[in-house]
Short mmCIF file of C-alpha atoms (C1' of nucleotides) in Angstrom, two decimals:
data_model
loop_
_atom_site.label_atom_id
_atom_site.label_comp_id
_atom_site.label_asym_id
_atom_site.label_seq_id
_atom_site.Cartn_x
_atom_site.Cartn_y
_atom_site.Cartn_z
CA MET A 5 6.65 59.69 82.16
CA ALA A 6 3.33 61.25 81.56
CA GLU A 7 0.74 59.69 83.80
CA GLN A 8 -0.17 56.91 86.16
CA ASP A 9 -3.14 54.66 85.53
CA GLY A 10 -3.62 52.30 88.44
CA GLY A 11 0.09 51.75 88.63
CA ILE A 12 0.50 51.69 84.86
CA LYS A 13 2.62 54.48 83.52
CA LEU A 14 1.70 56.10 80.24
CA VAL A 15 4.53 57.31 78.13
CA GLY A 16 5.28 58.95 74.86
CA ASN A 17 8.13 58.83 72.38
CA VAL A 18 9.10 55.23 72.88
CA ASP A 19 11.44 53.98 70.17
CA VAL A 20 11.85 55.73 66.89
CA GLN A 21 9.05 58.00 65.73
CA SER A 22 8.76 58.92 62.10
CA ASP A 23 5.64 61.07 61.91
CA ASP A 24 3.19 63.03 63.98
CA GLN A 25 0.50 60.37 63.90
CA GLU A 26 2.70 57.68 65.30
CA GLU A 27 3.94 60.13 67.87
CA ASN A 28 0.40 60.83 68.94
CA ASN A 29 -0.42 57.14 69.01
CA ASN A 30 2.51 56.55 71.29
CA MET A 31 1.47 59.26 73.69
CA ASP A 32 -0.76 56.76 75.49
CA LEU A 33 1.51 53.74 75.34
CA ARG A 34 1.29 51.73 78.52
CA ARG A 35 4.20 50.65 80.64
CA GLY A 36 4.60 48.70 83.83
CA PRO A 37 2.95 45.45 84.85
CA TRP A 38 0.65 43.78 82.34
CA THR A 39 -3.02 43.37 83.19
CA VAL A 40 -4.85 40.08 82.76
CA GLU A 41 -6.86 41.61 79.92
CA GLU A 42 -3.69 42.57 78.08
CA ASP A 43 -2.34 39.07 78.60
CA PHE A 44 -5.47 37.49 77.14
CA THR A 45 -5.41 39.87 74.23
CA LEU A 46 -1.82 39.00 73.44
CA ILE A 47 -2.28 35.26 73.91
CA ASN A 48 -5.35 35.14 71.73
CA TYR A 49 -3.83 37.26 69.03
CA ILE A 50 -0.74 35.07 68.84
CA ALA A 51 -2.90 31.93 68.92
CA HIS A 52 -4.69 33.11 65.80
CA HIS A 53 -1.98 34.99 63.94
CA GLY A 54 1.30 33.67 65.26
CA GLU A 55 4.17 35.59 66.75
CA GLY A 56 6.70 37.90 65.14
CA ARG A 57 6.48 41.38 63.62
CA TRP A 58 5.93 42.66 67.11
CA ASN A 59 5.28 46.31 66.38
CA SER A 60 2.51 45.59 63.91
CA LEU A 61 1.25 42.82 66.18
CA ALA A 62 0.92 45.29 69.03
CA ARG A 63 -1.04 47.69 66.82
CA SER A 64 -3.22 45.03 65.22
CA ALA A 65 -4.05 43.45 68.56
CA GLY A 66 -5.05 46.84 69.92
CA LEU A 67 -2.46 46.70 72.65
CA LYS A 68 -1.13 50.04 73.79
CA ARG A 69 2.28 48.54 74.24
CA THR A 70 5.48 48.68 72.27
CA GLY A 71 6.35 45.70 70.13
CA LYS A 72 9.30 45.12 72.37
CA SER A 73 7.10 44.98 75.41
CA CYS A 74 4.77 42.46 73.74
CA ARG A 75 7.66 40.30 72.66
CA LEU A 76 9.18 40.32 76.11
CA ARG A 77 5.89 39.54 77.80
CA TRP A 78 5.27 36.63 75.46
CA LEU A 79 8.75 35.14 75.60
CA ASN A 80 9.33 35.56 79.30
CA TYR A 81 5.90 34.89 80.71
CA LEU A 82 3.02 33.90 78.45
CA ARG A 83 4.56 31.27 76.18
CA PRO A 84 2.92 27.91 76.92
CA ASP A 85 6.23 26.20 77.50
CA VAL A 86 7.67 28.69 79.96
CA ARG A 87 8.76 26.80 83.02
CA ARG A 88 8.16 28.38 86.41
CA GLY A 89 9.46 27.58 89.83
CA ASN A 90 12.81 27.20 91.45
CA ILE A 91 15.91 26.52 89.44
CA THR A 92 16.73 22.87 90.00
CA LEU A 93 20.13 21.52 91.00
CA GLU A 94 20.62 20.22 87.48
CA GLU A 95 19.77 23.58 86.05
CA GLN A 96 22.10 25.34 88.47
CA LEU A 97 24.91 23.05 87.45
CA LEU A 98 24.19 23.61 83.80
CA ILE A 99 24.10 27.37 84.22
CA LEU A 100 27.46 27.35 85.98
CA GLU A 101 28.99 25.17 83.31
CA LEU A 102 27.59 27.04 80.36
CA HIS A 103 28.43 30.41 81.86
CA SER A 104 32.01 29.27 82.32
CA ARG A 105 32.04 28.50 78.62
CA TRP A 106 30.16 31.41 77.17
CA GLY A 107 30.04 34.14 79.80
CA ASN A 108 26.99 36.37 79.91
CA ARG A 109 25.44 34.89 76.77
CA TRP A 110 22.13 34.47 78.52
CA SER A 111 20.00 33.65 75.52
CA LYS A 112 22.48 31.07 74.36
CA ILE A 113 22.58 29.52 77.82
CA ALA A 114 18.77 29.58 77.97
CA GLN A 115 18.58 27.51 74.79
CA HIS A 116 20.02 24.63 76.80
CA LEU A 117 17.55 24.96 79.66
CA PRO A 118 14.16 23.98 78.30
CA GLY A 119 11.43 26.36 79.39
CA ARG A 120 13.76 28.78 81.09
CA THR A 121 14.18 32.30 79.78
CA ASP A 122 17.34 34.30 79.41
CA ASN A 123 15.88 36.81 81.82
CA GLU A 124 15.33 34.17 84.49
CA ILE A 125 18.84 32.81 84.11
CA LYS A 126 20.29 36.28 84.17
CA ASN A 127 18.36 37.05 87.34
CA TYR A 128 19.53 33.79 88.89
CA TRP A 129 23.12 34.61 88.10
CA ARG A 130 22.95 38.13 89.41
CA THR A 131 21.09 37.33 92.60
CA ARG A 132 22.66 34.01 93.60
CA VAL A 133 26.01 33.61 91.96
CA GLN A 134 27.17 37.18 92.15
CA LYS A 135 26.10 37.23 95.77
CA HIS A 136 28.52 34.40 96.48
CA ALA A 137 31.29 36.24 94.69
CA LYS A 138 30.58 39.25 96.85
CA GLN A 139 30.76 37.13 99.98
CA LEU A 140 34.11 35.77 98.83
CA LYS A 141 35.19 39.33 98.22
CA CYS A 142 36.29 38.56 94.70
CA ASP A 143 35.20 39.49 91.25
CA VAL A 144 32.78 37.14 89.55
CA ASN A 145 35.15 37.00 86.58
CA SER A 146 38.28 36.38 88.65
CA LYS A 147 40.23 33.15 88.44
CA GLN A 148 39.70 32.62 92.15
CA PHE A 149 35.96 32.70 91.78
CA LYS A 150 35.94 30.56 88.67
CA ASP A 151 38.14 27.98 90.38
CA THR A 152 35.83 27.97 93.39
CA MET A 153 32.92 27.33 91.07
CA ARG A 154 34.59 24.62 89.08
CA TYR A 155 36.35 22.72 91.82
CA LEU A 156 34.02 23.28 94.76
CA TRP A 157 30.47 24.18 93.86
CA MET A 158 30.04 22.16 90.72
CA PRO A 159 31.32 18.87 92.19
CA ARG A 160 29.09 19.51 95.20
CA LEU A 161 26.14 20.05 92.95
CA VAL A 162 26.88 16.84 91.09
CA GLU A 163 27.03 14.98 94.39
CA ARG A 164 23.70 16.44 95.47
CA ILE A 165 22.13 15.56 92.14
CA GLN A 166 23.39 12.00 92.34
CA ALA A 167 22.25 11.70 95.95
CA ALA A 168 18.80 13.01 95.04
CA ALA A 169 18.61 10.65 92.09
CA ALA A 170 19.57 7.70 94.27
CA ALA A 171 17.01 8.68 96.90
CA GLY A 172 14.37 9.07 94.23
CA ALA A 173 15.15 5.70 92.73
CA ALA A 174 14.90 4.07 96.13
CA ALA A 175 11.59 5.78 96.87
CA SER A 176 10.00 4.88 93.58
CA SER A 177 11.40 2.34 91.22
CA THR A 178 8.48 2.43 88.82
CA THR A 179 7.35 5.97 88.15
CA ALA A 180 10.35 8.15 88.69
CA THR A 181 11.44 10.00 85.58
CA THR A 182 13.96 12.72 85.35
CA THR A 183 14.64 15.18 82.62
CA TYR A 184 18.35 14.93 83.23
CA HIS A 185 20.42 11.80 83.04
CA ILE A 186 23.70 11.20 84.69
CA ASN A 187 26.34 9.05 83.02
CA ASN A 188 24.07 6.94 80.89
CA GLN A 189 22.59 8.56 77.84
CA SER A 190 23.33 10.60 74.80
CA ASN A 191 22.60 14.32 74.59
CA THR A 192 24.91 17.17 75.37
CA ASN A 193 27.86 15.90 77.33
CA LEU A 194 29.48 18.25 79.80
CA ASN A 195 32.76 17.17 81.28
CA MET A 196 33.12 18.18 84.90
CA GLY A 197 36.52 16.82 85.74
CA HIS A 198 35.87 13.43 87.31
CA ASN A 199 32.14 13.84 87.05
CA GLN A 200 30.12 13.87 83.92
CA ILE A 201 26.57 15.00 83.49
CA LEU A 202 24.63 14.53 80.32
CA LEU A 203 22.17 17.17 79.46
CA PRO A 204 19.00 17.28 77.40
CA GLN A 205 18.53 19.18 74.20
CA PRO A 206 16.12 22.10 74.26
CA ASN A 207 12.49 21.22 73.83
CA ASN A 208 10.61 22.39 70.83
CA ILE A 209 9.44 25.92 71.29
CA GLY A 210 5.90 26.92 70.62
CA GLY A 211 3.82 23.78 70.58
CA GLY A 212 0.10 23.83 70.00
CA VAL A 213 -2.17 26.76 69.49
CA HIS A 214 -4.41 27.64 72.39
CA THR A 215 -7.26 30.05 72.75
CA TYR A 216 -7.86 31.64 76.10
CA THR A 217 -10.68 33.80 77.27
CA PRO A 218 -11.13 35.36 80.68
CA GLU A 219 -14.46 33.59 81.01
CA ASN A 220 -13.57 30.00 80.25
CA SER A 221 -9.97 29.40 81.14
CA ALA A 222 -7.13 30.59 83.26
CA PRO A 223 -4.05 32.07 81.68
CA PRO A 224 -1.06 29.76 81.76
CA HIS A 225 0.58 31.52 84.66
CA PRO A 226 -2.03 33.45 86.59
CA ARG A 227 0.32 34.49 89.37
CA ASN A 228 3.97 34.46 90.09
CA ARG A 229 5.60 33.00 93.15
CA LEU A 230 5.20 36.24 95.00
CA GLY A 231 1.52 36.48 94.18
CA ARG A 232 2.28 39.62 92.25
CA ARG A 233 0.34 39.74 89.02
CA PHE A 234 -2.59 40.87 87.03
CA LEU A 235 -3.47 44.35 87.99
CA THR A 236 -6.95 45.25 86.85
"C1'" DA B 10 3.25 44.23 115.38
"C1'" DA B 11 6.21 47.35 113.12
"C1'" DG B 12 10.31 48.66 110.87
"C1'" DT B 13 13.97 47.74 107.75
"C1'" DG B 14 17.34 45.77 104.74
"C1'" DA B 15 17.86 41.90 101.54
"C1'" DA B 16 16.20 39.16 97.91
"C1'" DT B 17 13.53 38.38 93.93
"C1'" DC B 18 11.99 39.04 89.36
"C1'" DA B 19 9.10 41.46 85.80
"C1'" DA B 20 9.80 45.03 82.90
"C1'" DC B 21 12.32 48.68 80.72
"C1'" DC B 22 16.46 50.81 78.44
"C1'" DG B 23 20.06 51.33 75.20
"C1'" DC B 24 22.72 49.37 71.87
"C1'" DC B 25 23.58 46.61 67.89
"C1'" DA B 26 22.96 43.61 63.81
"C1'" DG B 27 20.33 42.29 59.95
"C1'" DG B 28 16.93 43.22 56.52
"C1'" DT B 29 15.05 46.18 53.13
"C1'" DA B 30 13.64 50.02 50.33
"C1'" DT C 1 25.60 53.09 49.68
"C1'" DT C 2 22.68 54.82 52.98
"C1'" DA C 3 18.93 55.49 56.00
"C1'" DC C 4 15.47 53.52 58.43
"C1'" DC C 5 12.98 49.86 60.85
"C1'" DT C 6 12.65 45.79 63.55
"C1'" DG C 7 13.97 42.25 66.56
"C1'" DG C 8 17.14 40.51 69.81
"C1'" DC C 9 20.38 40.83 73.52
"C1'" DG C 10 22.64 42.14 77.87
"C1'" DG C 11 22.40 45.47 81.54
"C1'" DT C 12 19.70 47.87 84.86
"C1'" DT C 13 15.80 49.46 87.56
"C1'" DG C 14 12.09 49.44 90.69
"C1'" DA C 15 8.06 47.28 92.93
"C1'" DT C 16 7.03 43.74 95.88
"C1'" DT C 17 7.84 40.15 99.16
"C1'" DC C 18 10.66 37.90 102.52
"C1'" DA C 19 13.28 37.50 106.62
"C1'" DC C 20 15.12 39.22 110.45
"C1'" DT C 21 15.31 42.30 114.52
#
DNA sequence: AAGTGAATCAACCGCCAGGTA
DNA sequence: TTACCTGGCGGTTGATTCACT
């Protein structure tokens, strides 16, 4: 850790270095929270050149970030289709079910939750689910905990989802649409004992190309829920 | 109002697999 | 075959906010 720059740490020797020049270039790599200018730079570069080849992208875009950092920022925050906000009941149920199948395969689980990132799901699991395991004084991988999930929480979630759907249908019979469909459509079918919930396939990733500038448009997600963003 | 522990989540780290020269 | 590079993944950290006393 070499220096602080308004909360941004500057570091050297990140990832593999093969020659002196690259080593020197990396001496002023930035770490820590992304600024709004960096976000715009990354968004605009990807809009014009596409994503991938993250190390060369970082260099070509003039970002003093590692390729990894650019990739993570794009995938977890700047992508147009990233979905923000609370994890819904349907999503909670899906996470529980898919985790029971695949364990900590966060990226695989995320593929089945459109707009959600593996990081977000991982955070959800660690903060909410593991907290419950702690309260029950059992290991999150124990049979006791898994049984509690499967036979207590998941049926409860299904009930809440169905209750919410019924309430929504009663409130609005014309405009209500839901991304998730219970017991009546195709898509991924998860069997929950007596209850079944049918789940959507992942949305297409990527979508259209957008150009953002600080002057004429806001970035897709100017602030997080905590109001913590965009150091300048 | 101030202090403090808990909760949240963006970002980083280390490892690994696949591609390629 | 081997060495190197890159991208991707899961685990972890730390800054910030929230909630409670």
